[in-house]
mmCIF file of C-alpha atoms in Angstrom:
data_model
loop_
_atom_site.group_PDB
_atom_site.id
_atom_site.type_symbol
_atom_site.label_atom_id
_atom_site.label_comp_id
_atom_site.label_asym_id
_atom_site.label_seq_id
_atom_site.Cartn_x
_atom_site.Cartn_y
_atom_site.Cartn_z
ATOM 1 C CA LEU A 1 -27.273 39.976 -20.329
ATOM 2 C CA GLN A 2 -26.581 40.173 -23.998
ATOM 3 C CA PRO A 3 -29.146 38.042 -25.858
ATOM 4 C CA GLY A 4 -27.762 34.925 -27.483
ATOM 5 C CA VAL A 5 -24.326 35.068 -25.805
ATOM 6 C CA ALA A 6 -23.286 32.144 -23.598
ATOM 7 C CA LEU A 7 -20.262 33.408 -21.651
ATOM 8 C CA PRO A 8 -22.096 36.008 -19.520
ATOM 9 C CA ARG A 9 -24.527 33.281 -18.463
ATOM 10 C CA VAL A 10 -21.661 31.028 -17.408
ATOM 11 C CA ASN A 11 -20.125 33.893 -15.435
ATOM 12 C CA ARG A 12 -23.429 34.715 -13.766
ATOM 13 C CA GLY A 13 -23.920 31.031 -12.992
ATOM 14 C CA VAL A 14 -20.570 30.919 -11.213
ATOM 15 C CA VAL A 15 -21.550 33.976 -9.159
ATOM 16 C CA ARG A 16 -24.910 32.413 -8.330
ATOM 17 C CA VAL A 17 -23.183 29.253 -7.105
ATOM 18 C CA SER A 18 -21.021 31.363 -4.783
ATOM 19 C CA LEU A 19 -24.171 33.044 -3.458
ATOM 20 C CA GLY A 20 -25.913 29.720 -2.877
ATOM 21 C CA ASP A 21 -28.423 30.093 -5.729
ATOM 22 C CA ARG A 22 -27.990 26.620 -7.186
ATOM 23 C CA THR A 23 -31.268 26.723 -9.131
ATOM 24 C CA GLY A 24 -30.401 30.024 -10.794
ATOM 25 C CA ALA A 25 -26.879 28.781 -11.525
ATOM 26 C CA ARG A 26 -28.239 25.602 -13.116
ATOM 27 C CA ASP A 27 -30.586 27.682 -15.273
ATOM 28 C CA ASP A 28 -27.672 29.849 -16.413
ATOM 29 C CA PHE A 29 -25.432 26.879 -17.221
ATOM 30 C CA ASP A 30 -28.257 25.114 -19.072
ATOM 31 C CA GLU A 31 -28.941 28.237 -21.128
ATOM 32 C CA ALA A 32 -25.243 28.733 -21.889
ATOM 33 C CA ILE A 33 -25.033 25.139 -23.143
ATOM 34 C CA ARG A 34 -28.140 25.649 -25.251
ATOM 35 C CA LEU A 35 -26.636 28.793 -26.764
ATOM 36 C CA ASP A 36 -23.159 27.345 -27.294
ATOM 37 C CA PRO A 37 -22.964 23.555 -26.916
ATOM 38 C CA GLY A 38 -19.270 23.725 -27.816
ATOM 39 C CA MET A 39 -18.336 25.822 -24.765
ATOM 40 C CA ALA A 40 -16.386 23.421 -22.561
ATOM 41 C CA GLU A 41 -16.442 25.768 -19.560
ATOM 42 C CA ALA A 42 -20.251 25.731 -19.451
ATOM 43 C CA TRP A 43 -20.273 21.929 -19.357
ATOM 44 C CA PHE A 44 -17.530 21.921 -16.728
ATOM 45 C CA ASP A 45 -19.220 24.449 -14.452
ATOM 46 C CA ARG A 46 -22.542 22.625 -14.678
ATOM 47 C CA GLY A 47 -20.653 19.413 -13.918
ATOM 48 C CA LEU A 48 -19.196 20.945 -10.762
ATOM 49 C CA LEU A 49 -22.640 22.089 -9.691
ATOM 50 C CA ARG A 50 -24.103 18.633 -10.248
ATOM 51 C CA PHE A 51 -21.172 16.797 -8.658
ATOM 52 C CA ARG A 52 -21.209 18.972 -5.544
ATOM 53 C CA GLY A 53 -24.975 18.739 -5.362
ATOM 54 C CA ASP A 54 -27.037 15.612 -5.493
ATOM 55 C CA ASP A 55 -26.155 14.376 -8.981
ATOM 56 C CA PRO A 56 -22.570 13.051 -9.220
ATOM 57 C CA PRO A 57 -23.403 10.821 -12.239
ATOM 58 C CA GLY A 58 -24.789 13.871 -14.048
ATOM 59 C CA GLY A 59 -21.674 15.798 -13.100
ATOM 60 C CA LEU A 60 -19.568 12.993 -14.550
ATOM 61 C CA ALA A 61 -21.460 13.154 -17.853
ATOM 62 C CA ASP A 62 -20.904 16.925 -18.011
ATOM 63 C CA PHE A 63 -17.186 16.506 -17.263
ATOM 64 C CA ASP A 64 -16.959 13.884 -20.014
ATOM 65 C CA ARG A 65 -18.406 16.383 -22.483
ATOM 66 C CA ALA A 66 -16.123 19.207 -21.284
ATOM 67 C CA ILE A 67 -13.092 16.949 -21.754
ATOM 68 C CA GLU A 68 -14.272 15.931 -25.230
ATOM 69 C CA LEU A 69 -14.364 19.627 -26.094
ATOM 70 C CA ALA A 70 -11.088 20.529 -24.336
ATOM 71 C CA PRO A 71 -8.871 17.434 -24.120
ATOM 72 C CA GLY A 72 -5.905 17.804 -21.838
ATOM 73 C CA ASN A 73 -7.492 20.437 -19.593
ATOM 74 C CA VAL A 74 -5.979 19.511 -16.234
ATOM 75 C CA ARG A 75 -8.713 21.123 -14.166
ATOM 76 C CA TYR A 76 -11.406 19.195 -16.028
ATOM 77 C CA LEU A 77 -9.503 15.915 -15.745
ATOM 78 C CA TYR A 78 -8.864 16.431 -12.039
ATOM 79 C CA GLU A 79 -12.497 17.129 -11.205
ATOM 80 C CA ARG A 80 -13.647 14.164 -13.292
ATOM 81 C CA ALA A 81 -11.190 11.982 -11.360
ATOM 82 C CA ARG A 82 -12.660 13.232 -8.070
ATOM 83 C CA THR A 83 -16.156 12.536 -9.371
ATOM 84 C CA ARG A 84 -15.136 9.043 -10.413
ATOM 85 C CA GLU A 85 -13.797 8.470 -6.903
ATOM 86 C CA ALA A 86 -17.083 9.655 -5.416
ATOM 87 C CA THR A 87 -19.043 7.293 -7.674
ATOM 88 C CA HIS A 88 -16.683 4.391 -6.801
ATOM 89 C CA ASP A 89 -15.059 4.160 -10.236
ATOM 90 C CA LEU A 90 -11.559 3.944 -8.805
ATOM 91 C CA ALA A 91 -9.958 2.547 -11.965
ATOM 92 C CA GLY A 92 -11.402 5.457 -13.950
ATOM 93 C CA ALA A 93 -10.202 7.888 -11.293
ATOM 94 C CA CYS A 94 -6.690 6.426 -11.509
ATOM 95 C CA ALA A 95 -6.743 6.799 -15.291
ATOM 96 C CA ASP A 96 -7.698 10.470 -14.984
ATOM 97 C CA TYR A 97 -5.063 11.069 -12.311
ATOM 98 C CA ASP A 98 -2.551 9.427 -14.674
ATOM 99 C CA SER A 99 -3.526 12.012 -17.299
ATOM 100 C CA VAL A 100 -3.282 14.882 -14.822
ATOM 101 C CA LEU A 101 0.152 13.753 -13.667
ATOM 102 C CA ALA A 102 1.380 13.281 -17.230
ATOM 103 C CA ILE A 103 0.630 16.981 -17.792
ATOM 104 C CA GLU A 104 1.547 18.288 -14.319
ATOM 105 C CA PRO A 105 3.842 15.751 -12.601
ATOM 106 C CA GLY A 106 4.256 17.951 -9.534
ATOM 107 C CA ARG A 107 0.558 18.120 -8.677
ATOM 108 C CA LEU A 108 0.717 16.655 -5.170
ATOM 109 C CA GLU A 109 -3.004 16.332 -4.487
ATOM 110 C CA ALA A 110 -3.488 14.283 -7.676
ATOM 111 C CA ARG A 111 -0.608 11.987 -6.733
ATOM 112 C CA ILE A 112 -1.961 11.488 -3.203
ATOM 113 C CA ARG A 113 -5.508 10.875 -4.402
ATOM 114 C CA ARG A 114 -4.255 8.405 -7.014
ATOM 115 C CA GLY A 115 -2.303 6.659 -4.270
ATOM 116 C CA ARG A 116 -5.432 6.367 -2.148
ATOM 117 C CA ALA A 117 -7.434 5.026 -5.096
ATOM 118 C CA ARG A 118 -4.665 2.525 -5.892
ATOM 119 C CA ALA A 119 -4.646 1.340 -2.290
ATOM 120 C CA ASN A 120 -8.407 0.824 -2.400
ATOM 121 C CA LEU A 121 -7.955 -1.184 -5.592
ATOM 122 C CA GLY A 122 -5.381 -3.383 -3.849
ATOM 123 C CA ASP A 123 -2.349 -1.932 -5.662
ATOM 124 C CA LEU A 124 -0.285 -1.343 -2.540
ATOM 125 C CA ASP A 125 3.010 -0.988 -4.409
ATOM 126 C CA GLY A 126 1.520 1.696 -6.680
ATOM 127 C CA ALA A 127 -0.018 3.474 -3.695
ATOM 128 C CA ILE A 128 3.251 3.413 -1.778
ATOM 129 C CA GLY A 129 5.111 4.727 -4.818
ATOM 130 C CA ASP A 130 2.674 7.620 -5.178
ATOM 131 C CA LEU A 131 2.947 8.629 -1.524
ATOM 132 C CA GLU A 132 6.728 8.321 -1.538
ATOM 133 C CA GLU A 133 6.901 10.536 -4.630
ATOM 134 C CA ALA A 134 4.536 13.064 -3.041
ATOM 135 C CA LEU A 135 6.783 13.264 0.009
ATOM 136 C CA ARG A 136 9.897 13.706 -2.163
ATOM 137 C CA ALA A 137 8.257 16.462 -4.192
ATOM 138 C CA ALA A 138 6.584 18.291 -1.292
ATOM 139 C CA PRO A 139 8.006 21.645 -0.217
ATOM 140 C CA GLU A 140 9.522 22.221 3.214
ATOM 141 C CA GLY A 141 6.893 22.839 5.835
ATOM 142 C CA TRP A 142 4.158 21.117 3.819
ATOM 143 C CA VAL A 143 1.152 20.906 6.141
ATOM 144 C CA ASP A 144 0.049 17.439 4.978
ATOM 145 C CA ARG A 145 3.445 15.788 5.410
ATOM 146 C CA ALA A 146 2.675 14.050 8.727
ATOM 147 C CA GLU A 147 -0.653 12.731 7.447
ATOM 148 C CA VAL A 148 0.929 11.310 4.283
ATOM 149 C CA GLU A 149 3.778 9.772 6.307
ATOM 150 C CA ARG A 150 1.207 8.030 8.557
ATOM 151 C CA ALA A 151 -0.709 6.718 5.535
ATOM 152 C CA LEU A 152 2.535 5.502 3.992
ATOM 153 C CA ALA A 153 3.506 3.663 7.192
ATOM 154 C CA LEU A 154 0.106 1.923 7.259
ATOM 155 C CA LEU A 155 0.424 0.865 3.616
ATOM 156 C CA ARG A 156 3.916 -0.496 4.196
ATOM 157 C CA ALA A 157 2.631 -2.470 7.209
ATOM 158 C CA ASP A 158 -0.270 -3.843 5.123
ATOM 159 C CA ARG A 159 2.131 -4.939 2.394
ATOM 160 C CA LYS A 160 4.146 -7.146 4.789
#
């Protein structure tokens, strides 16, 4: 690796994650952040590692920093929303899904996940609206259609 350059360390960290070397990946991401604390991708990749490991709150902090450095990055917002769901911050997750959908309105998985979070917050009308919109926007032959239709039927029954 070229001394003092962050990007190759981030790239190697990603490869190490894929090979199951979480410790080596963490070392690479930490070093990349030390070398270039303004590199959003390093913060994001370390956040993924932490979120998918045993440190979701640490992953959330890293995602926060990545988003500060690269506001409007849909991938960063989406993963932070998923992390917020995992740490039971459903209102925060909904806010991030709102941001994702403002940028990419056709992103079905974000709409479905926001619907689920809304349902868990007691916003059945919002949840139903999200699932209905997902079904309208879904392509023919969408593999998750039946599952979303079942969830929608349950929400409608709960609302009555």
